[in-house]
GROMACS .gro file of C-alpha atoms in nm:
model
  251
    1MET     CA    1   0.000   0.000   0.000
    2THR     CA    2   0.134   0.343  -0.099
    3PHE     CA    3   0.052   0.645   0.118
    4ALA     CA    4   0.037   1.005   0.001
    5SER     CA    5   0.347   1.210   0.062
    6VAL     CA    6   0.349   1.522   0.277
    7LYS     CA    7   0.364   1.736  -0.037
    8GLN     CA    8   0.061   1.564  -0.186
    9ILE     CA    9  -0.133   1.603   0.139
   10LEU     CA   10  -0.055   1.976   0.154
   11ILE     CA   11  -0.163   2.021  -0.209
   12MET     CA   12  -0.490   1.839  -0.139
   13ILE     CA   13  -0.555   2.053   0.168
   14ALA     CA   14  -0.484   2.373  -0.028
   15LEU     CA   15  -0.715   2.269  -0.314
   16THR     CA   16  -0.990   2.173  -0.068
   17CYS     CA   17  -0.963   2.511   0.109
   18LEU     CA   18  -0.973   2.701  -0.220
   19GLY     CA   19  -1.274   2.499  -0.329
   20LEU     CA   20  -1.458   2.572  -0.004
   21TYR     CA   21  -1.378   2.944  -0.026
   22ALA     CA   22  -1.503   2.952  -0.386
   23LEU     CA   23  -1.824   2.771  -0.286
   24ASP     CA   24  -1.881   3.011   0.003
   25TYR     CA   25  -1.831   3.313  -0.224
   26TRP     CA   26  -2.073   3.168  -0.479
   27LYS     CA   27  -2.339   3.095  -0.218
   28ASN     CA   28  -2.291   3.405   0.002
   29PRO     CA   29  -2.129   3.687  -0.199
   30GLN     CA   30  -2.300   3.950   0.017
   31LEU     CA   31  -2.098   3.843   0.322
   32TRP     CA   32  -1.769   3.884   0.138
   33HIS     CA   33  -1.856   4.226   0.006
   34LEU     CA   34  -1.973   4.342   0.347
   35ARG     CA   35  -1.645   4.225   0.498
   36GLN     CA   36  -1.465   4.436   0.240
   37GLY     CA   37  -1.675   4.741   0.334
   38ALA     CA   38  -1.868   4.753   0.007
   39ARG     CA   39  -2.180   4.913   0.147
   40VAL     CA   40  -2.229   5.175  -0.124
   41SER     CA   41  -2.265   5.090  -0.489
   42PRO     CA   42  -2.024   5.260  -0.732
   43GLU     CA   43  -2.314   5.322  -0.972
   44GLY     CA   44  -2.390   5.669  -0.841
   45GLY     CA   45  -2.654   5.572  -0.589
   46PRO     CA   46  -2.971   5.366  -0.585
   47ARG     CA   47  -3.213   5.391  -0.875
   48LEU     CA   48  -3.559   5.267  -0.959
   49THR     CA   49  -3.604   5.201  -1.330
   50LEU     CA   50  -3.958   5.173  -1.461
   51TRP     CA   51  -3.996   4.967  -1.776
   52MET     CA   52  -4.316   5.090  -1.941
   53ASN     CA   53  -4.453   4.852  -2.202
   54HIS     CA   54  -4.625   5.154  -2.355
   55LEU     CA   55  -4.424   5.475  -2.374
   56CYS     CA   56  -4.427   5.572  -2.739
   57CYS     CA   57  -4.403   5.952  -2.744
   58THR     CA   58  -4.336   6.264  -2.543
   59GLY     CA   59  -4.706   6.283  -2.454
   60CYS     CA   60  -4.678   5.950  -2.273
   61LEU     CA   61  -4.359   6.062  -2.098
   62ASP     CA   62  -4.520   6.388  -1.985
   63ASP     CA   63  -4.814   6.199  -1.837
   64VAL     CA   64  -4.583   5.958  -1.654
   65ARG     CA   65  -4.394   6.252  -1.508
   66LYS     CA   66  -4.721   6.415  -1.400
   67ALA     CA   67  -4.832   6.090  -1.237
   68LEU     CA   68  -4.509   6.065  -1.037
   69ALA     CA   69  -4.495   6.433  -0.942
   70GLY     CA   70  -4.458   6.463  -0.566
   71MET     CA   71  -4.386   6.092  -0.518
   72PRO     CA   72  -4.187   6.065  -0.191
   73GLY     CA   73  -3.845   5.903  -0.206
   74VAL     CA   74  -3.756   5.969  -0.570
   75ASP     CA   75  -3.592   6.267  -0.738
   76LEU     CA   76  -3.814   6.338  -1.037
   77GLU     CA   77  -3.604   6.642  -1.134
   78LYS     CA   78  -3.305   6.416  -1.204
   79ALA     CA   79  -3.508   6.140  -1.367
   80THR     CA   80  -3.391   6.030  -1.710
   81GLY     CA   81  -3.615   5.908  -1.988
   82PRO     CA   82  -3.564   5.773  -2.339
   83LYS     CA   83  -3.299   5.961  -2.538
   84GLU     CA   84  -3.487   5.925  -2.865
   85LEU     CA   85  -3.861   5.960  -2.841
   86LEU     CA   86  -4.117   6.078  -3.095
   87THR     CA   87  -4.287   6.403  -3.019
   88GLN     CA   88  -4.661   6.383  -2.966
   89ALA     CA   89  -4.718   6.571  -3.292
   90ALA     CA   90  -4.492   6.333  -3.485
   91ALA     CA   91  -4.663   6.031  -3.329
   92ASN     CA   92  -5.001   6.167  -3.443
   93MET     CA   93  -4.873   6.168  -3.802
   94GLN     CA   94  -4.731   5.815  -3.795
   95ASN     CA   95  -4.894   5.583  -4.046
   96ALA     CA   96  -4.692   5.274  -3.948
   97THR     CA   97  -4.669   5.103  -3.614
   98LEU     CA   98  -4.351   5.123  -3.411
   99PRO     CA   99  -4.132   4.811  -3.368
  100ASP     CA  100  -4.150   4.861  -2.991
  101TYR     CA  101  -4.371   5.090  -2.789
  102GLY     CA  102  -4.184   5.022  -2.466
  103ASN     CA  103  -3.931   5.249  -2.299
  104VAL     CA  104  -3.779   5.315  -1.959
  105VAL     CA  105  -3.783   5.596  -1.705
  106SER     CA  106  -3.498   5.588  -1.454
  107LEU     CA  107  -3.558   5.754  -1.116
  108PRO     CA  108  -3.278   5.831  -0.867
  109ILE     CA  109  -3.388   5.724  -0.519
  110SER     CA  110  -3.342   6.018  -0.286
  111ASP     CA  111  -3.478   5.861   0.034
  112LEU     CA  112  -3.523   5.483   0.072
  113ASP     CA  113  -3.723   5.524   0.393
  114LYS     CA  114  -3.991   5.727   0.214
  115LEU     CA  115  -4.015   5.523  -0.105
  116ASP     CA  116  -4.322   5.300  -0.126
  117LEU     CA  117  -4.325   5.079  -0.435
  118VAL     CA  118  -4.695   5.002  -0.400
  119ALA     CA  119  -4.764   5.375  -0.412
  120VAL     CA  120  -4.555   5.404  -0.730
  121ASP     CA  121  -4.744   5.117  -0.893
  122ARG     CA  122  -5.088   5.244  -0.791
  123THR     CA  123  -5.017   5.602  -0.894
  124LEU     CA  124  -4.918   5.492  -1.243
  125ARG     CA  125  -5.223   5.267  -1.275
  126GLU     CA  126  -5.457   5.546  -1.165
  127LYS     CA  127  -5.320   5.756  -1.452
  128GLY     CA  128  -5.361   5.476  -1.705
  129PHE     CA  129  -5.008   5.330  -1.703
  130VAL     CA  130  -4.864   4.997  -1.595
  131ALA     CA  131  -4.496   4.946  -1.520
  132GLY     CA  132  -4.405   4.608  -1.666
  133ARG     CA  133  -4.095   4.596  -1.447
  134LEU     CA  134  -3.979   4.783  -1.136
  135GLU     CA  135  -3.602   4.738  -1.152
  136LEU     CA  136  -3.391   4.827  -0.851
  137SER     CA  137  -3.017   4.891  -0.884
  138GLY     CA  138  -2.733   5.044  -0.685
  139ILE     CA  139  -2.809   4.874  -0.351
  140PRO     CA  140  -2.577   4.577  -0.288
  141HIS     CA  141  -2.782   4.423  -0.008
  142PHE     CA  142  -3.143   4.491   0.087
  143ARG     CA  143  -3.468   4.338   0.198
  144LEU     CA  144  -3.828   4.410   0.100
  145GLU     CA  145  -4.096   4.463   0.361
  146ALA     CA  146  -4.454   4.421   0.239
  147GLU     CA  147  -4.726   4.524   0.485
  148LEU     CA  148  -5.059   4.345   0.446
  149ASP     CA  149  -5.403   4.437   0.576
  150HIS     CA  150  -5.504   4.071   0.569
  151LEU     CA  151  -5.295   3.811   0.750
  152CYS     CA  152  -5.540   3.648   0.986
  153CYS     CA  153  -5.403   3.305   1.074
  154GLY     CA  154  -5.124   3.051   1.050
  155MET     CA  155  -5.266   2.915   0.726
  156CYS     CA  156  -5.216   3.258   0.568
  157ASP     CA  157  -4.856   3.255   0.688
  158ARG     CA  158  -4.788   2.907   0.556
  159SER     CA  159  -4.952   2.977   0.220
  160ILE     CA  160  -4.715   3.269   0.160
  161SER     CA  161  -4.403   3.083   0.273
  162GLU     CA  162  -4.476   2.758   0.093
  163ARG     CA  163  -4.626   2.893  -0.226
  164MET     CA  164  -4.361   3.163  -0.271
  165SER     CA  165  -4.103   2.884  -0.264
  166PHE     CA  166  -4.311   2.702  -0.524
  167LEU     CA  167  -4.317   3.010  -0.749
  168LYS     CA  168  -3.940   3.046  -0.719
  169ALA     CA  169  -3.884   2.682  -0.807
  170ARG     CA  170  -4.116   2.700  -1.108
  171GLY     CA  171  -3.997   3.033  -1.248
  172GLN     CA  172  -3.940   2.967  -1.616
  173GLY     CA  173  -3.744   3.284  -1.685
  174GLY     CA  174  -3.551   3.309  -1.360
  175GLN     CA  175  -3.829   3.498  -1.184
  176LEU     CA  176  -3.778   3.550  -0.812
  177LYS     CA  177  -3.435   3.382  -0.824
  178TRP     CA  178  -3.288   3.700  -0.676
  179ILE     CA  179  -3.480   3.635  -0.353
  180GLU     CA  180  -3.276   3.438  -0.101
  181SER     CA  181  -3.546   3.379   0.160
  182VAL     CA  182  -3.894   3.489   0.265
  183SER     CA  183  -4.032   3.518   0.616
  184VAL     CA  184  -4.370   3.616   0.759
  185GLU     CA  185  -4.393   3.838   1.067
  186HIS     CA  186  -4.748   3.763   1.172
  187GLY     CA  187  -4.769   4.017   1.455
  188LYS     CA  188  -4.667   4.300   1.224
  189LYS     CA  189  -4.865   4.161   0.927
  190THR     CA  190  -4.549   4.189   0.722
  191VAL     CA  191  -4.385   3.967   0.461
  192VAL     CA  192  -4.009   4.013   0.443
  193ALA     CA  193  -3.807   3.906   0.138
  194TYR     CA  194  -3.427   3.902   0.166
  195ALA     CA  195  -3.251   3.965  -0.165
  196ARG     CA  196  -2.930   3.802  -0.277
  197PHE     CA  197  -2.626   4.027  -0.320
  198LEU     CA  198  -2.690   4.266  -0.610
  199GLU     CA  199  -2.380   4.316  -0.822
  200ALA     CA  200  -2.290   4.653  -0.973
  201GLY     CA  201  -2.456   4.699  -1.310
  202LYS     CA  202  -2.726   4.441  -1.232
  203THR     CA  203  -3.091   4.495  -1.143
  204ASP     CA  204  -3.362   4.310  -0.950
  205ASP     CA  205  -3.720   4.331  -1.074
  206ILE     CA  206  -3.909   4.414  -0.756
  207GLY     CA  207  -4.233   4.393  -0.951
  208GLU     CA  208  -4.190   4.014  -0.954
  209PHE     CA  209  -4.231   3.999  -0.577
  210LEU     CA  210  -4.535   4.226  -0.585
  211SER     CA  211  -4.692   4.020  -0.864
  212GLY     CA  212  -4.609   3.701  -0.672
  213LEU     CA  213  -4.801   3.821  -0.367
  214ASN     CA  214  -5.093   3.923  -0.589
  215TYR     CA  215  -5.091   3.579  -0.751
  216LEU     CA  216  -5.109   3.419  -0.406
  217GLY     CA  217  -5.413   3.636  -0.328
  218PHE     CA  218  -5.254   3.909  -0.117
  219GLU     CA  219  -5.252   4.281  -0.190
  220PRO     CA  220  -4.995   4.470   0.022
  221HIS     CA  221  -5.082   4.826   0.112
  222SER     CA  222  -4.711   4.918   0.114
  223LEU     CA  223  -4.384   4.772  -0.011
  224ARG     CA  224  -4.064   4.928   0.116
  225ILE     CA  225  -3.690   4.873   0.067
  226ALA     CA  226  -3.485   4.835   0.383
  227THR     CA  227  -3.110   4.820   0.439
  228GLY     CA  228  -2.898   4.835   0.750
  229GLU     CA  229  -2.623   4.679   0.952
  230ASN     CA  230  -2.837   4.389   1.074
  231MET     CA  231  -2.930   4.197   0.761
  232GLN     CA  232  -2.931   3.858   0.930
  233HIS     CA  233  -3.223   3.636   0.843
  234PRO     CA  234  -3.457   3.544   1.128
  235PRO     CA  235  -3.435   3.180   1.235
  236PRO     CA  236  -3.726   2.959   1.128
  237ALA     CA  237  -3.992   2.918   1.391
  238PRO     CA  238  -4.274   2.661   1.411
  239VAL     CA  239  -4.581   2.814   1.251
  240GLY     CA  240  -4.819   2.645   1.493
  241LEU     CA  241  -4.648   2.809   1.791
  242SER     CA  242  -4.544   3.151   1.672
  243GLY     CA  243  -4.754   3.215   1.362
  244THR     CA  244  -4.439   3.277   1.161
  245GLY     CA  245  -4.318   3.074   0.868
  246THR     CA  246  -3.983   3.105   0.692
  247THR     CA  247  -3.845   2.965   0.374
  248GLY     CA  248  -3.481   2.878   0.391
  249PRO     CA  249  -3.206   3.021   0.170
  250GLY     CA  250  -3.196   2.877  -0.174
  251ASP     CA  251  -3.551   2.731  -0.159
   0.00000   0.00000   0.00000
């Protein structure tokens, strides 16, 4: 029988350590970036980008701006819209359809504590618009806190926890994959979704989470973005005892 030499053992240990570090970075990149002090994105601050499936001319853009006027938490003065957009007069004279009516409006977030994504969505709908996507960028690590008027029992809690995991697992286009875990705080009537580390230049479609709750039969009256030093996930607790259900990371 031939035993490994000391050199071979050291090489195996080194390769195993490197492999474990690589696996940890892949599974928990947010922890590494927080250790390195990367708390602020180099993208120039947080932004909310609204993808409008219909935004064909300057008339549409003007109405979107009017709808969002006075919206707390965003800086409408510094908002950027499409660089090339037909004027309303030119659009009236068009005889052919456009290849794509969709466009984006990018809003700098001036105050995360004041921004309510449900309010943004409802305000647009009241003015006749629907944002196909609500894309968040510039925040490396965050959680979403959805407050519900209806969350009456443990079955409500379990339905959110279990069925949100089901939606994540069945997402055909990667929907909800950016969510690491979901928990229900029954006493506060709040659903909390912890996001995976958001890399610079990438976005998370927050509208997916809002649509997911709607699909499960829940309509939050507010949806806010939270950050902070304590981003640890709450430990799972038995639903029958505490009324709180949690889906684990990677579910």
